[in-house]
Amino acid sequence: RVGVAVPLPGLLDTVTWFGAGPHECYPDRKVSASPRQHTMCVADMHVPYIFPQENGGRADVRWVMARSRTGGGGSYGLAVAAVRGTP
C-alpha cells in the first residue's frame, strides 16, 4: 500500500476531479459511482463516522484540481515510475 499526503493552503476550498463520485467511493463500492468530472467543497467531502477512520476517498481518480471559490489554485498531477534497481 502506498499513499501520499499533500498539505494544501486553507484557502483552497473546492476540489474538482475526474473519477468515480460524487459520493465517497472506494474500490469495493465504485460500481455505484459514475466516472466523470465532479466538483465539491472540501468540507462536503468529509464523512462524519461515529468512530474516526479513513473517509472521503474517491476511486479511479485520473486528475484533481484544488482551487479557492475566488478562482485561485491549480491542478496537481501525479507522475509514477516503476524502476528496477536503486535510483
XYZ file of N, CA, C and O in Angstrom:
348
model
N 0.845 -1.173 0.000
C 0.000 0.000 0.000
C 0.889 1.234 0.000
O 1.816 1.336 0.778
N 0.578 2.174 -0.865
C 1.348 3.401 -0.984
C 0.390 4.575 -0.839
O -0.716 4.551 -1.369
N 0.806 5.599 -0.140
C -0.026 6.786 -0.002
C 0.821 8.036 0.043
O 1.989 7.989 0.407
N 0.230 9.134 -0.352
C 0.903 10.418 -0.337
C -0.048 11.445 0.258
O -1.217 11.512 -0.137
N 0.425 12.239 1.194
C -0.363 13.339 1.748
C 0.282 14.641 1.311
O 1.481 14.834 1.488
N -0.511 15.508 0.719
C -0.010 16.787 0.232
C -0.757 17.895 0.964
O -1.955 18.085 0.730
N -0.087 18.616 1.864
C -0.774 19.710 2.559
C -1.038 20.861 1.582
O -0.170 21.239 0.804
N -2.255 21.381 1.611
C -2.634 22.490 0.747
C -3.030 23.687 1.595
O -3.549 23.521 2.698
N -2.833 24.890 1.089
C -3.252 26.075 1.838
C -4.755 26.031 2.122
O -5.539 25.551 1.294
N -5.160 26.547 3.273
C -6.560 26.528 3.677
C -7.495 27.260 2.739
O -8.685 26.983 2.699
N -6.985 28.190 1.961
C -7.864 28.931 1.052
C -8.321 28.088 -0.128
O -9.258 28.446 -0.821
N -7.683 26.946 -0.355
C -8.126 26.043 -1.421
C -9.270 25.194 -0.870
O -9.067 24.204 -0.198
N -10.489 25.621 -1.134
C -11.658 25.005 -0.513
C -12.571 24.242 -1.462
O -13.585 23.714 -1.068
N -12.192 24.176 -2.738
C -13.001 23.474 -3.732
C -12.123 22.498 -4.500
O -11.010 22.836 -4.879
N -12.629 21.292 -4.708
C -11.879 20.259 -5.421
C -12.681 19.802 -6.637
O -13.881 19.548 -6.543
N -12.016 19.722 -7.772
C -12.605 19.161 -8.989
C -11.740 17.972 -9.378
O -10.518 18.059 -9.344
N -12.364 16.852 -9.715
C -11.608 15.669 -10.100
C -12.352 14.915 -11.192
O -13.550 15.042 -11.361
N -11.595 14.129 -11.954
C -12.190 13.199 -12.906
C -11.977 11.813 -12.339
O -10.844 11.367 -12.149
N -13.071 11.147 -12.050
C -13.010 9.813 -11.474
C -14.364 9.434 -10.927
O -15.381 10.059 -11.242
N -14.403 8.433 -10.079
C -15.651 7.968 -9.501
C -16.175 8.986 -8.494
O -15.413 9.671 -7.828
N -17.474 9.079 -8.384
C -18.082 10.011 -7.448
C -19.536 10.230 -7.803
O -20.097 9.506 -8.599
N -20.189 11.205 -7.264
C -19.619 12.234 -6.418
C -19.483 11.815 -4.959
O -18.771 12.448 -4.197
N -20.175 10.750 -4.540
C -20.125 10.331 -3.135
C -18.817 9.615 -2.813
O -18.056 9.237 -3.703
N -18.570 9.417 -1.517
C -17.403 8.656 -1.071
C -17.397 7.326 -1.801
O -18.421 6.660 -1.904
N -16.253 6.954 -2.330
C -16.221 5.799 -3.220
C -14.868 5.112 -3.143
O -13.873 5.655 -3.590
N -14.853 3.923 -2.592
C -13.641 3.112 -2.518
C -13.774 1.956 -3.516
O -14.869 1.687 -4.026
N -12.687 1.248 -3.808
C -12.751 0.185 -4.822
C -13.859 -0.849 -4.601
O -14.392 -1.390 -5.558
N -14.255 -1.101 -3.351
C -15.276 -2.115 -3.104
C -16.704 -1.628 -3.353
O -17.636 -2.412 -3.309
N -16.895 -0.332 -3.611
C -18.254 0.145 -3.907
C -18.299 1.123 -5.079
O -19.240 1.885 -5.224
N -17.294 1.089 -5.931
C -17.241 2.050 -7.023
C -18.270 1.788 -8.113
O -18.514 2.643 -8.949
N -18.920 0.627 -8.100
C -19.962 0.340 -9.084
C -21.103 1.348 -8.941
O -21.772 1.681 -9.912
N -21.309 1.878 -7.745
C -22.402 2.824 -7.503
C -22.052 4.253 -7.890
O -22.878 5.153 -7.746
N -20.857 4.494 -8.376
C -20.416 5.846 -8.707
C -20.245 6.005 -10.212
O -19.928 5.057 -10.909
N -20.446 7.238 -10.670
C -20.266 7.486 -12.102
C -18.895 8.093 -12.365
O -18.510 9.066 -11.722
N -18.142 7.519 -13.308
C -16.817 8.052 -13.637
C -16.947 9.256 -14.581
O -17.260 9.096 -15.757
N -16.779 10.444 -14.027
C -16.867 11.678 -14.802
C -16.231 12.799 -13.992
O -15.657 12.551 -12.950
N -16.362 14.027 -14.441
C -15.816 15.165 -13.703
C -16.796 15.578 -12.608
O -17.996 15.705 -12.857
N -16.262 15.764 -11.396
C -17.061 16.165 -10.237
C -16.410 17.382 -9.590
O -15.185 17.528 -9.636
N -17.208 18.230 -8.951
C -16.705 19.370 -8.183
C -17.415 19.378 -6.841
O -18.634 19.175 -6.776
N -16.652 19.613 -5.764
C -17.232 19.595 -4.430
C -16.402 20.456 -3.489
O -15.185 20.567 -3.654
N -17.045 21.057 -2.494
C -16.327 21.787 -1.451
C -15.578 20.771 -0.588
O -16.087 19.679 -0.318
N -14.396 21.135 -0.148
C -13.581 20.239 0.680
C -14.356 19.807 1.927
O -14.358 18.632 2.297
N -15.065 20.730 2.562
C -15.819 20.403 3.780
C -16.888 19.346 3.516
O -17.179 18.528 4.395
N -17.465 19.321 2.321
C -18.507 18.351 1.993
C -17.956 16.969 1.678
O -18.721 16.010 1.590
N -16.640 16.840 1.506
C -16.048 15.537 1.214
C -15.853 14.701 2.478
O -15.655 13.491 2.400
N -15.928 15.325 3.648
C -15.753 14.623 4.917
C -17.010 13.816 5.256
O -18.126 14.282 5.072
N -16.825 12.600 5.732
C -17.932 11.755 6.186
C -17.762 11.569 7.689
O -16.776 10.998 8.141
N -18.711 12.081 8.502
C -18.564 12.058 9.962
C -18.952 10.707 10.586
O -20.002 10.560 11.195
N -18.107 9.713 10.416
C -18.371 8.411 11.028
C -18.311 8.517 12.550
O -17.603 9.360 13.094
N -19.050 7.649 13.237
C -19.076 7.661 14.704
C -17.686 7.383 15.254
O -17.235 8.048 16.177
N -17.002 6.386 14.697
C -15.633 6.078 15.098
C -14.704 6.646 14.030
O -14.868 6.353 12.846
N -13.721 7.470 14.431
C -12.810 8.071 13.445
C -12.115 7.002 12.604
O -11.638 5.999 13.120
N -12.111 7.204 11.316
C -11.466 6.289 10.383
C -11.244 7.023 9.071
O -11.680 8.148 8.892
N -10.553 6.373 8.148
C -10.351 6.957 6.827
C -11.716 7.256 6.221
O -12.659 6.479 6.362
N -11.839 8.406 5.550
C -13.113 8.740 4.931
C -12.916 9.737 3.808
O -11.867 10.356 3.688
N -13.916 9.883 2.968
C -13.894 10.875 1.908
C -13.157 10.471 0.651
O -12.966 11.283 -0.237
N -12.732 9.220 0.543
C -11.953 8.781 -0.611
C -12.783 8.698 -1.882
O -13.993 8.516 -1.847
N -12.110 8.835 -3.004
C -12.730 8.691 -4.318
C -11.850 7.740 -5.136
O -10.630 7.904 -5.177
N -12.455 6.753 -5.783
C -11.702 5.749 -6.538
C -11.490 6.178 -7.986
O -12.222 7.012 -8.513
N -10.503 5.579 -8.620
C -10.227 5.740 -10.048
C -10.048 7.193 -10.481
O -10.462 7.583 -11.572
N -9.424 8.010 -9.648
C -9.204 9.422 -9.976
C -8.058 9.530 -10.974
O -6.976 9.013 -10.757
N -8.310 10.205 -12.078
C -7.291 10.393 -13.115
C -6.575 11.729 -12.970
O -5.420 11.854 -13.300
N -7.285 12.758 -12.523
C -6.663 14.050 -12.247
C -7.490 14.780 -11.186
O -8.653 14.462 -10.967
N -6.831 15.744 -10.518
C -7.501 16.525 -9.471
C -7.011 17.964 -9.537
O -5.858 18.224 -9.890
N -7.910 18.907 -9.221
C -7.562 20.321 -9.182
C -8.149 20.912 -7.908
O -9.323 20.684 -7.597
N -7.326 21.628 -7.158
C -7.785 22.315 -5.950
C -7.750 23.817 -6.219
O -6.789 24.326 -6.788
N -8.822 24.509 -5.804
C -8.864 25.949 -6.013
C -9.714 26.601 -4.936
O -10.436 25.936 -4.214
N -9.621 27.932 -4.879
C -10.470 28.672 -3.958
C -11.729 29.085 -4.686
O -11.788 29.074 -5.920
N -12.753 29.446 -3.943
C -14.001 29.880 -4.572
C -13.789 31.122 -5.419
O -14.553 31.388 -6.328
N -12.751 31.878 -5.128
C -12.474 33.084 -5.907
C -11.656 32.793 -7.150
O -11.347 33.688 -7.914
N -11.266 31.527 -7.362
C -10.602 31.154 -8.599
C -9.125 30.857 -8.503
O -8.548 30.359 -9.440
N -8.457 31.159 -7.376
C -7.031 30.853 -7.259
C -6.800 29.369 -7.063
O -7.680 28.651 -6.644
N -5.623 28.896 -7.398
C -5.297 27.488 -7.211
C -4.707 26.903 -8.469
O -4.223 27.619 -9.325
N -4.753 25.602 -8.590
C -4.199 24.982 -9.781
C -4.383 23.495 -9.767
O -4.906 22.931 -8.819
N -3.957 22.849 -10.831
C -4.093 21.406 -10.895
C -2.826 20.742 -10.392
O -1.754 21.297 -10.484
N -3.030 19.572 -9.858
C -1.927 18.815 -9.284
C -1.907 17.464 -9.955
O -2.859 16.706 -9.867
N -0.838 17.186 -10.669
C -0.719 15.914 -11.355
C 0.125 14.943 -10.565
O 0.763 15.313 -9.580
N 0.153 13.739 -10.995
C 0.934 12.714 -10.325
C 1.729 11.984 -11.391
O 1.179 11.564 -12.407
N 3.001 11.874 -11.176
C 3.861 11.112 -12.072
C 4.303 9.858 -11.339
O 4.630 9.901 -10.157
N 4.312 8.741 -12.028
C 4.646 7.466 -11.411
C 5.666 6.741 -12.287
O 5.585 6.790 -13.504
N 6.628 6.090 -11.656
C 7.593 5.282 -12.382
C 7.866 3.994 -11.605
O 7.898 4.007 -10.388
N 8.044 2.912 -12.322
C 8.457 1.646 -11.722
C 9.822 1.312 -12.331
O 9.951 1.166 -13.546
N 10.842 1.215 -11.473
C 12.214 1.032 -11.950
C 12.880 -0.076 -11.157
O 12.749 -0.128 -9.932
N 13.582 -0.955 -11.820
C 14.365 -1.978 -11.119
C 15.692 -1.374 -10.689
O 16.286 -0.579 -11.414
N 16.146 -1.728 -9.515
C 17.410 -1.198 -9.021
C 17.183 -0.007 -8.111
O 16.061 0.290 -7.727
N 18.254 0.654 -7.754
C 18.144 1.818 -6.872
C 18.224 3.101 -7.690
O 18.945 3.149 -8.688
N 17.517 4.141 -7.262
C 17.545 5.403 -8.023
C 18.874 6.099 -7.933
O 19.669 5.910 -7.089
